Short mmCIF file of C-alpha atoms and ligand atoms in Angstrom, two decimals:
data_model
loop_
_atom_site.label_atom_id
_atom_site.label_comp_id
_atom_site.label_asym_id
_atom_site.label_seq_id
_atom_site.Cartn_x
_atom_site.Cartn_y
_atom_site.Cartn_z
CA MET A 373 176.03 20.17 149.54
CA SER A 374 172.71 21.40 151.16
CA GLY A 375 169.67 22.28 149.18
CA ASP A 376 168.84 25.02 146.99
CA PHE A 377 168.41 28.52 148.69
CA ILE A 378 164.74 29.93 148.74
CA ARG A 379 164.44 32.61 146.27
CA ARG A 380 165.05 35.99 147.19
CA ASP A 381 161.92 37.89 146.70
CA ARG A 382 163.09 41.04 145.36
CA ALA A 383 158.91 42.92 145.58
CA TRP A 384 160.16 42.84 149.88
CA HIS A 385 164.11 44.49 148.80
CA PRO A 386 163.86 48.16 148.10
CA PRO A 387 163.97 48.02 143.37
CA GLY A 388 167.46 49.10 142.10
CA LEU A 389 165.73 52.49 140.96
CA THR A 390 164.62 54.69 143.59
CA PRO A 391 163.69 58.32 141.50
CA ASN A 392 163.68 59.71 145.28
CA TYR A 393 167.26 58.08 146.40
CA LYS A 394 168.69 60.19 143.37
CA THR A 395 172.65 58.48 142.80
CA SER A 396 169.99 55.50 142.37
CA VAL A 397 169.28 56.93 139.39
CA LEU A 398 172.46 56.81 137.56
CA ARG A 399 174.07 53.19 139.19
CA ALA A 400 170.34 51.07 138.72
CA PRO A 401 170.71 49.09 136.12
CA ARG A 402 167.95 49.02 133.09
CA ARG A 403 167.55 45.70 132.91
CA ALA A 404 165.94 42.88 134.34
CA LEU A 405 167.88 40.18 136.52
CA LEU A 406 168.50 37.44 134.76
CA SER A 407 167.17 34.10 137.11
CA PHE A 408 169.16 31.25 137.07
CA GLU A 409 168.94 28.01 139.54
CA GLN A 410 172.09 28.27 142.80
CA SER A 411 175.07 25.88 141.74
CA ILE A 412 177.51 24.64 144.10
CA GLY A 413 179.73 28.95 143.69
CA GLU A 414 176.36 30.51 145.10
CA LYS A 415 175.53 27.59 147.75
CA SER A 416 178.69 28.04 149.27
CA GLY A 417 180.50 31.01 151.15
CA PRO A 418 183.97 31.73 152.68
CA ALA A 419 184.05 30.51 156.75
CA PHE A 420 185.74 33.11 158.60
CA GLY A 421 187.10 31.49 162.18
CA HIS A 422 188.21 33.54 165.58
CA GLY A 423 190.96 33.81 164.27
CA ALA A 424 191.43 36.87 162.48
CA ILE A 425 188.74 38.66 165.23
CA ASP A 426 190.17 40.74 168.19
CA PRO A 427 187.97 40.61 171.72
CA LEU A 428 187.51 44.25 171.45
CA ASP A 429 186.02 44.29 167.47
CA ASN A 430 182.43 44.29 168.81
CA ASP A 431 183.15 46.59 171.85
CA LEU A 432 182.77 50.12 169.73
CA ILE A 433 182.76 51.97 173.19
CA ALA A 434 186.08 51.20 174.07
CA ASN A 435 187.87 49.95 170.99
CA PHE A 436 189.09 53.13 169.50
CA ASN A 437 190.25 53.93 173.17
CA THR A 438 192.85 56.16 173.39
CA GLY A 439 192.67 57.98 177.38
CA ALA A 440 188.48 57.42 177.53
CA PRO A 441 185.38 55.47 176.33
CA ALA A 442 183.30 56.94 173.20
CA LEU A 443 180.72 59.98 173.76
CA GLY A 444 177.31 59.47 173.32
CA GLU A 445 174.79 56.74 174.92
CA ARG A 446 175.33 53.56 175.19
CA ILE A 447 173.29 50.88 174.11
CA LEU A 448 174.07 47.30 173.81
CA LEU A 449 172.97 46.06 170.26
CA HIS A 450 172.05 42.18 170.13
CA GLY A 451 169.63 40.02 168.68
CA ARG A 452 169.20 36.52 166.85
CA VAL A 453 170.39 35.67 162.92
CA LEU A 454 167.83 32.99 161.84
CA ASP A 455 167.08 31.88 158.19
CA GLU A 456 163.87 32.17 156.79
CA CYS A 457 162.68 28.85 157.40
CA GLY A 458 163.89 30.12 161.78
CA ARG A 459 167.40 28.12 161.95
CA PRO A 460 169.90 29.89 163.78
CA VAL A 461 172.96 30.70 161.04
CA PRO A 462 175.90 29.93 163.36
CA HIS A 463 179.26 31.37 163.35
CA THR A 464 179.05 33.60 160.61
CA LEU A 465 180.12 37.23 160.56
CA ILE A 466 179.07 40.13 160.98
CA GLU A 467 180.60 43.63 160.46
CA ILE A 468 179.05 47.07 161.83
CA TRP A 469 180.05 50.87 160.89
CA GLN A 470 178.39 53.66 162.09
CA ALA A 471 178.65 57.69 162.91
CA ASN A 472 179.62 59.23 165.67
CA ALA A 473 176.85 60.28 168.70
CA ALA A 474 177.19 63.70 166.59
CA GLY A 475 176.41 61.78 163.40
CA ARG A 476 180.37 61.91 161.81
CA TYR A 477 182.20 59.29 160.03
CA ARG A 478 185.54 58.72 160.73
CA HIS A 479 186.03 58.28 156.66
CA VAL A 480 188.04 60.25 154.56
CA ASN A 481 185.41 61.24 152.23
CA ASP A 482 183.03 62.06 155.43
CA GLY A 483 182.90 66.88 155.54
CA TYR A 484 180.07 67.27 158.16
CA LEU A 485 180.99 70.13 160.51
CA ALA A 486 180.01 67.71 163.17
CA PRO A 487 183.00 67.11 165.64
CA LEU A 488 184.94 63.65 165.48
CA ASP A 489 185.12 61.96 168.73
CA PRO A 490 189.10 61.23 169.51
CA ASN A 491 187.80 57.67 171.16
CA PHE A 492 185.64 56.02 168.51
CA GLY A 493 186.41 55.22 165.07
CA GLY A 494 183.19 53.51 164.15
CA CYS A 495 183.41 50.40 162.89
CA GLY A 496 183.14 46.46 164.69
CA ARG A 497 182.77 43.14 163.93
CA THR A 498 181.77 39.95 165.92
CA LEU A 499 180.53 35.95 165.28
CA SER A 500 177.45 35.20 165.71
CA ASP A 501 177.55 32.06 167.97
CA ALA A 502 176.06 29.10 168.16
CA GLU A 503 172.55 29.79 168.69
CA GLY A 504 172.74 32.15 165.83
CA ARG A 505 173.03 35.15 168.59
CA TYR A 506 175.50 38.07 168.44
CA HIS A 507 176.33 41.34 170.12
CA PHE A 508 177.53 45.00 170.11
CA LEU A 509 178.27 46.98 172.81
CA THR A 510 178.68 50.79 171.16
CA ILE A 511 177.13 54.71 171.08
CA LYS A 512 173.93 54.87 169.58
CA PRO A 513 174.97 57.33 166.35
CA GLY A 514 173.75 60.89 165.88
CA PRO A 515 171.23 61.57 162.30
CA TYR A 516 173.18 63.14 159.52
CA PRO A 517 173.04 65.19 156.63
CA TRP A 518 172.92 64.49 153.01
CA ARG A 519 172.30 66.17 149.75
CA ASN A 520 169.86 64.56 147.95
CA ASN A 521 167.00 66.69 147.95
CA GLY A 522 169.05 69.82 149.27
CA SER A 523 169.65 68.24 153.22
CA ASP A 524 167.76 65.82 153.66
CA TRP A 525 168.48 63.85 157.17
CA ARG A 526 169.26 60.78 157.77
CA ALA A 527 167.30 58.06 160.25
CA ALA A 528 170.05 57.13 163.19
CA HIS A 529 171.46 54.27 161.52
CA ILE A 530 173.58 51.33 162.31
CA HIS A 531 175.52 49.44 158.63
CA LEU A 532 175.49 45.52 159.04
CA SER A 533 177.05 43.21 156.72
CA ILE A 534 176.46 39.61 156.94
CA PHE A 535 177.87 36.88 155.36
CA GLY A 536 175.72 34.09 156.28
CA GLU A 537 176.88 30.17 154.85
CA ALA A 538 176.67 30.94 151.04
CA PHE A 539 177.35 33.81 149.19
CA ALA A 540 173.66 33.54 148.41
CA GLN A 541 172.75 34.96 152.12
CA ARG A 542 175.01 37.55 151.26
CA LEU A 543 173.20 41.13 152.52
CA ILE A 544 174.31 44.43 153.77
CA THR A 545 171.38 46.43 155.35
CA GLN A 546 171.36 49.09 157.86
CA ILE A 547 169.08 48.77 161.62
CA TYR A 548 167.17 51.62 163.00
CA PHE A 549 166.30 52.76 166.33
CA GLU A 550 162.72 52.27 167.47
CA GLY A 551 161.10 55.76 168.21
CA ASP A 552 163.31 58.21 165.78
CA PRO A 553 160.38 60.25 163.72
CA LEU A 554 163.38 60.28 161.06
CA ILE A 555 162.80 57.13 159.79
CA ALA A 556 159.52 58.08 158.48
CA LEU A 557 160.99 60.81 156.49
CA CYS A 558 164.40 59.55 155.37
CA PRO A 559 164.55 58.53 151.45
CA ILE A 560 166.89 55.80 151.70
CA VAL A 561 164.51 53.49 154.10
CA ASN A 562 161.82 54.58 152.56
CA THR A 563 163.34 52.73 148.85
CA ILE A 564 161.50 49.88 150.48
CA PRO A 565 157.90 49.68 149.49
CA ASP A 566 156.47 47.20 152.48
CA LYS A 567 156.12 48.68 155.66
CA ARG A 568 156.67 45.12 157.48
CA ALA A 569 159.76 45.05 155.64
CA ILE A 570 160.84 48.09 156.76
CA ASP A 571 159.54 47.64 160.74
CA MET A 572 162.09 44.90 160.07
CA LEU A 573 164.91 47.36 160.28
CA ILE A 574 164.03 49.14 163.28
CA ALA A 575 165.07 47.47 166.57
CA ARG A 576 163.53 47.87 169.74
CA LEU A 577 163.74 48.84 172.81
CA ASP A 578 165.13 46.21 175.69
CA MET A 579 164.67 46.92 178.73
CA GLY A 580 165.14 43.92 179.67
CA GLU A 581 169.05 43.59 178.57
CA MET A 582 169.64 47.35 179.90
CA ALA A 583 172.59 47.59 182.23
CA PRO A 584 171.80 49.83 185.45
CA PHE A 585 174.05 52.69 185.97
CA ASP A 586 175.77 51.99 182.76
CA ARG A 587 173.92 51.31 179.38
CA LEU A 588 170.54 50.79 177.06
CA ALA A 589 170.44 47.99 174.88
CA TYR A 590 168.06 47.70 171.58
CA ARG A 591 167.55 44.27 170.25
CA PHE A 592 167.97 43.65 166.31
CA ASP A 593 167.10 40.38 164.47
CA ILE A 594 168.60 39.45 160.87
CA VAL A 595 166.90 36.61 158.74
CA LEU A 596 168.83 35.36 155.91
CA ARG A 597 167.39 33.23 153.06
CA GLY A 598 166.26 29.98 153.95
CA ARG A 599 167.66 26.89 152.93
CA ARG A 600 165.43 23.97 151.85
CA ALA A 601 165.89 20.22 152.23
CA THR A 602 167.02 17.83 149.55
CA TYR A 603 164.06 15.79 149.09
CA PHE A 604 164.91 15.29 145.71
CA GLU A 605 167.44 17.09 144.36
CA ASN A 606 170.07 15.28 142.02
CA ARG A 607 173.42 14.19 143.85
CA THR A 608 175.52 15.39 140.79
CA GLU A 609 177.17 17.91 142.89
CA GLY A 610 179.54 15.38 145.00
CA ALA A 611 176.97 14.42 147.66
CA MET B 684 146.77 29.09 154.16
CA PRO B 685 150.08 28.46 152.83
CA VAL B 686 153.09 27.87 155.10
CA ASP B 687 154.34 30.82 156.88
CA TYR B 688 158.20 31.23 156.27
CA LEU B 689 160.02 34.16 158.19
CA LYS B 690 160.67 37.35 155.50
CA GLU B 691 164.50 38.38 155.06
CA THR B 692 165.80 41.04 156.04
CA PRO B 693 165.34 43.85 153.26
CA SER B 694 168.90 44.99 152.15
CA GLN B 695 169.93 48.97 152.08
CA THR B 696 172.23 51.01 150.45
CA ALA B 697 176.04 50.05 151.24
CA GLY B 698 176.97 54.14 151.28
CA PRO B 699 179.49 55.61 151.27
CA TYR B 700 181.30 54.74 154.10
CA VAL B 701 181.00 51.32 153.88
CA HIS B 702 184.65 51.12 153.94
CA ILE B 703 184.35 51.81 158.00
CA GLY B 704 183.30 48.68 158.81
CA THR B 705 184.67 46.78 155.43
CA LEU B 706 188.21 48.10 154.71
CA PRO B 707 188.62 50.24 157.77
CA ALA B 708 192.62 51.00 156.71
CA ALA B 709 190.98 52.56 153.21
CA ALA B 710 188.43 54.77 155.15
CA GLY B 711 192.13 56.32 156.93
CA LEU B 712 191.77 54.54 159.63
CA PRO B 713 194.18 53.10 161.35
CA LEU B 714 193.43 49.61 161.84
CA ARG B 715 194.04 46.69 160.18
CA THR B 716 196.53 48.27 157.85
CA GLN B 717 198.05 44.54 157.16
CA GLU B 718 195.15 43.18 155.47
CA ASN B 719 195.04 42.53 151.93
CA LEU B 720 192.08 41.16 151.25
CA HIS B 721 192.30 41.74 147.39
CA VAL B 722 195.26 39.53 147.65
CA LEU B 723 194.16 35.66 147.14
CA ALA B 724 196.75 34.69 145.26
CA GLN B 725 198.80 33.39 148.70
CA GLY B 726 202.09 31.43 149.79
CA ALA B 727 201.27 27.84 147.60
CA ALA B 728 197.87 28.42 145.86
CA ALA B 729 197.95 26.09 143.15
CA GLY B 730 197.11 27.81 139.72
CA GLU B 731 198.12 30.16 137.14
CA ARG B 732 198.21 34.20 139.20
CA ILE B 733 195.84 36.78 137.42
CA ARG B 734 195.08 40.08 137.83
CA LEU B 735 191.35 40.30 137.62
CA GLU B 736 190.96 44.26 137.27
CA GLY B 737 188.19 47.56 135.87
CA VAL B 738 186.28 49.86 136.60
CA ILE B 739 182.57 50.70 137.28
CA HIS B 740 180.84 52.94 135.27
CA ASP B 741 177.31 54.82 136.25
CA GLY B 742 174.44 55.91 133.89
CA ALA B 743 176.63 58.81 132.82
CA GLY B 744 179.71 56.08 131.47
CA ALA B 745 181.03 58.11 134.76
CA PRO B 746 183.55 56.15 137.03
CA VAL B 747 182.00 54.70 140.59
CA LYS B 748 184.96 55.75 143.15
CA ASP B 749 183.06 54.37 146.61
CA ALA B 750 181.91 50.63 145.53
CA MET B 751 183.97 47.97 147.33
CA LEU B 752 183.84 44.92 145.34
CA GLU B 753 184.02 40.73 146.90
CA ILE B 754 184.65 38.46 144.39
CA TRP B 755 184.02 34.17 145.22
CA GLN B 756 185.39 31.50 142.99
CA ALA B 757 186.86 28.18 143.09
CA ASP B 758 190.63 27.53 143.24
CA ALA B 759 192.67 25.86 139.94
CA SER B 760 191.39 22.66 140.64
CA GLY B 761 187.75 23.83 140.65
CA ARG B 762 187.37 23.40 144.36
CA TYR B 763 185.78 25.66 146.62
CA ASN B 764 186.86 26.09 150.24
CA ALA B 765 190.05 23.73 149.82
CA PRO B 766 192.34 24.01 152.07
CA GLY B 767 195.02 26.59 151.34
CA PHE B 768 193.16 28.99 149.06
CA SER B 769 190.03 31.23 150.91
CA GLY B 770 188.45 31.43 147.66
CA TRP B 771 187.41 34.85 149.11
CA GLY B 772 188.51 38.01 148.51
CA ARG B 773 187.17 42.36 149.27
CA THR B 774 188.36 45.52 147.82
CA ALA B 775 187.31 49.10 146.55
CA ALA B 776 187.49 50.81 144.04
CA ASP B 777 190.13 53.97 144.55
CA PHE B 778 188.50 56.54 145.12
CA LYS B 779 190.37 59.06 142.71
CA THR B 780 190.04 57.06 139.09
CA GLY B 781 187.67 54.02 140.15
CA GLU B 782 189.51 51.46 139.62
CA TRP B 783 189.82 48.17 140.95
CA PHE B 784 191.68 44.91 141.03
CA PHE B 785 192.03 41.56 143.07
CA GLU B 786 195.34 39.52 142.55
CA THR B 787 193.95 35.57 142.27
CA VAL B 788 194.38 32.76 140.68
CA LYS B 789 192.61 31.43 137.64
CA PRO B 790 190.14 28.94 138.95
CA GLY B 791 189.25 25.46 137.15
CA PRO B 792 186.06 24.42 135.66
CA THR B 793 182.86 23.75 138.59
CA PRO B 794 180.43 21.25 138.61
CA TRP B 795 176.70 22.61 137.48
CA ARG B 796 173.87 20.87 138.91
CA ASP B 797 173.44 18.48 136.43
CA GLY B 798 177.23 16.76 136.06
CA ARG B 799 177.87 19.38 133.04
CA LEU B 800 180.92 21.42 133.93
CA GLN B 801 180.75 25.48 133.93
CA ALA B 802 183.65 27.34 132.71
CA PRO B 803 185.78 28.76 135.12
CA HIS B 804 184.41 32.04 136.37
CA VAL B 805 184.54 34.32 139.25
CA SER B 806 181.81 35.25 141.25
CA LEU B 807 181.22 39.26 141.52
CA LEU B 808 179.35 41.23 144.33
CA ILE B 809 179.11 45.02 144.01
CA PHE B 810 178.22 47.07 146.52
CA ALA B 811 178.22 50.96 146.59
CA ARG B 812 176.13 54.07 147.27
CA GLY B 813 173.29 54.58 145.12
CA ILE B 814 172.17 50.40 144.53
CA ASN B 815 170.02 49.50 147.26
CA ILE B 816 170.94 46.28 147.13
CA HIS B 817 174.01 44.60 146.00
CA LEU B 818 174.67 43.51 142.58
CA HIS B 819 175.98 40.17 141.50
CA THR B 820 177.77 39.58 137.96
CA ARG B 821 180.04 36.32 137.25
CA ALA B 822 183.55 37.21 135.42
CA TYR B 823 184.15 34.53 132.64
CA PHE B 824 187.90 34.37 130.68
CA SER B 825 188.25 35.32 127.87
CA ASP B 826 190.83 32.71 126.74
CA GLU B 827 187.96 29.52 127.58
CA THR B 828 186.03 29.96 124.12
CA ALA B 829 185.44 26.44 123.98
CA ALA B 830 184.68 26.26 127.85
CA ASN B 831 181.92 29.42 126.96
CA GLU B 832 180.74 27.98 124.63
CA ALA B 833 179.33 24.71 126.87
CA ASP B 834 178.66 26.97 129.97
CA PRO B 835 175.22 26.06 131.57
CA VAL B 836 174.85 29.74 132.17
CA LEU B 837 176.05 31.62 129.56
CA ARG B 838 174.26 29.32 127.11
CA ALA B 839 170.91 30.18 129.16
CA ILE B 840 171.44 33.62 127.76
CA GLU B 841 168.91 34.74 125.16
CA GLN B 842 170.18 37.81 123.80
CA ARG B 843 173.46 36.90 122.71
CA ASN B 844 174.98 40.31 122.69
CA ARG B 845 174.85 40.69 126.50
CA VAL B 846 177.43 37.47 127.22
CA PRO B 847 180.64 39.62 126.13
CA THR B 848 179.22 42.10 129.83
CA LEU B 849 180.52 38.36 131.25
CA ILE B 850 183.39 37.77 129.48
CA ALA B 851 187.36 39.39 131.51
CA GLN B 852 188.95 39.90 128.41
CA ARG B 853 192.82 38.54 128.64
CA SER B 854 195.98 40.62 127.96
CA THR B 855 199.89 40.71 129.10
CA ARG B 856 200.89 43.62 131.49
CA GLY B 857 205.22 43.80 132.51
CA GLY B 858 204.80 39.45 132.62
CA GLN B 859 201.76 39.55 134.39
CA THR B 860 198.28 38.17 133.37
CA VAL B 861 195.96 40.72 133.14
CA TYR B 862 191.93 40.12 133.29
CA ARG B 863 190.44 43.20 132.16
CA PHE B 864 186.31 43.08 133.32
CA ASP B 865 184.64 46.80 132.87
CA VAL B 866 180.99 46.53 134.37
CA TRP B 867 178.65 48.68 132.66
CA LEU B 868 175.22 48.96 136.04
CA GLN B 869 173.37 51.14 133.24
CA HIS B 870 174.18 50.98 129.21
CA ASP B 871 171.61 50.61 126.24
CA GLU B 872 174.53 48.26 124.77
CA ARG B 873 176.92 47.29 127.19
CA GLU B 874 175.36 47.14 130.03
CA THR B 875 176.53 44.37 132.50
CA VAL B 876 173.96 41.31 133.74
CA PHE B 877 173.50 40.63 136.50
CA PHE B 878 171.86 37.66 138.35
CA ASP B 879 169.14 36.75 140.73
CA MET B 880 170.64 33.42 141.71
FE1 FE2 C 2018 175.17 55.55 157.04
#
C-alpha cells in the first residue's frame, strides 16, 4: 500500500451550503466534516477493465445512432488525467453525461420543452490510457433553463465522473466551454469561491486537434488528489 | 516560496440527471439494462449475504429521490480488491420513495494504520443535486458491538451521541438479513457523520 493522499483543500471546492443554489440549503450538512487519516479502504478503489467498455462508448455522436449521427456542433473533448504531484493517472474510468444540442437531457425526469434528438443518448465512458490521456467525440451541449431563481440558465456543460486509483480521489464535476457568457451568470458555477478554481473547469478551444471539415476540439485536463511518498510511514498495512 | 503542486479539479454537483452517465437504464435509456451494480454478492462470494438499505433525508425530513450512491468495502475476510468480489457498488434512490439498497456480503474487519483492527464497515458516497461535493460516510453494523467499541474511527468521535448515526441496524425480513442505514443530511440530533479523509 502506497502513501496517503494529500488533504483535500475544502476552501478550493464549493462549500456545501451555497444559498444562491437553492437546493443546497436543505441538503448541506450543518456540522463540520470529521477529519481522519486514511486507512486501506480510502487508499484503495475499484479497478475497471476494458472488458465492460464498448468501443463506441466514448463516441456520443455515434453511440445512440438510430440511422443518423447526433445533431449539433461536433467536437473532440480530450485531455490528460494527472494528480496534484503531476503524475499521470492511467487506466481510470471516466464517465460523462450531457444534454443534447438543444439543451434537453434524455432522462425520464427532464421535461424541458426543447426536443430530444433521436440519435443522441448523452452517455459516454472511457478509460484513460497508460499516459493518462482520454478522449470523447460528442456534440456541444446547449444551455438549459432551470427553476432556482425563476428560470436561471445553466452554462453549457458536460458532467464528468472519475475514479482515480483510490476512493479518496473520487470526483464528480462539470466541464464548461471557453467563451460562454453564461459561465459568469451560472449559480452552480458560482458555488465555487475561487476564480482560479472555476478556470480549471473551462475547456479550451484546441485548434491543433481540430479535424478539417469534420469537428472542432476542446482540451480539458483533470487533476486528482496527489499521493505522498512513503518515506517514514509505518508498514503495518501489508507493505 | 513553498513547493508548487497542481490544484485538484474542483467538484460540482452531480445534478438531477446523474443517472444518464452512471446508471443509464435508471434514466430510461435502453443501455446497459443487464447491469446490476447494486448487487455485489455474486456467485460464490464467501460471507454472510446481507441487504444494506435506507433513505437519505434532507433538512426538512423529505426523502432525497434523485441521489446516486456508491459503496466500497472489503470482502468477508477483510480484503479489498479480492478476487471474486469487487467490493464496489452503485445504485440510485428510488424516484418515488427515495429508498435505496445494495445486496452484498458483510465485510470482515480491516486494518487501521497502526495495526489495530477497524470494525467491519462499508464506505458510502452520496452524490445528488444540491450536494456540491459528494458526502462520505461509513455504515457499521449493529451486531458488532465489541468491534465497534474498539474501532479507531468510532472511538475518536468526540460527540458520542453522533456515533449511532453510523450504525446500520440489523433485522431479518423474509429470511434475509437486512441492515437499515438511514441518512440525515441535516438534523439537530440525528445528522449523519460525514468524513473528510
Ligand atoms: Fe446538467
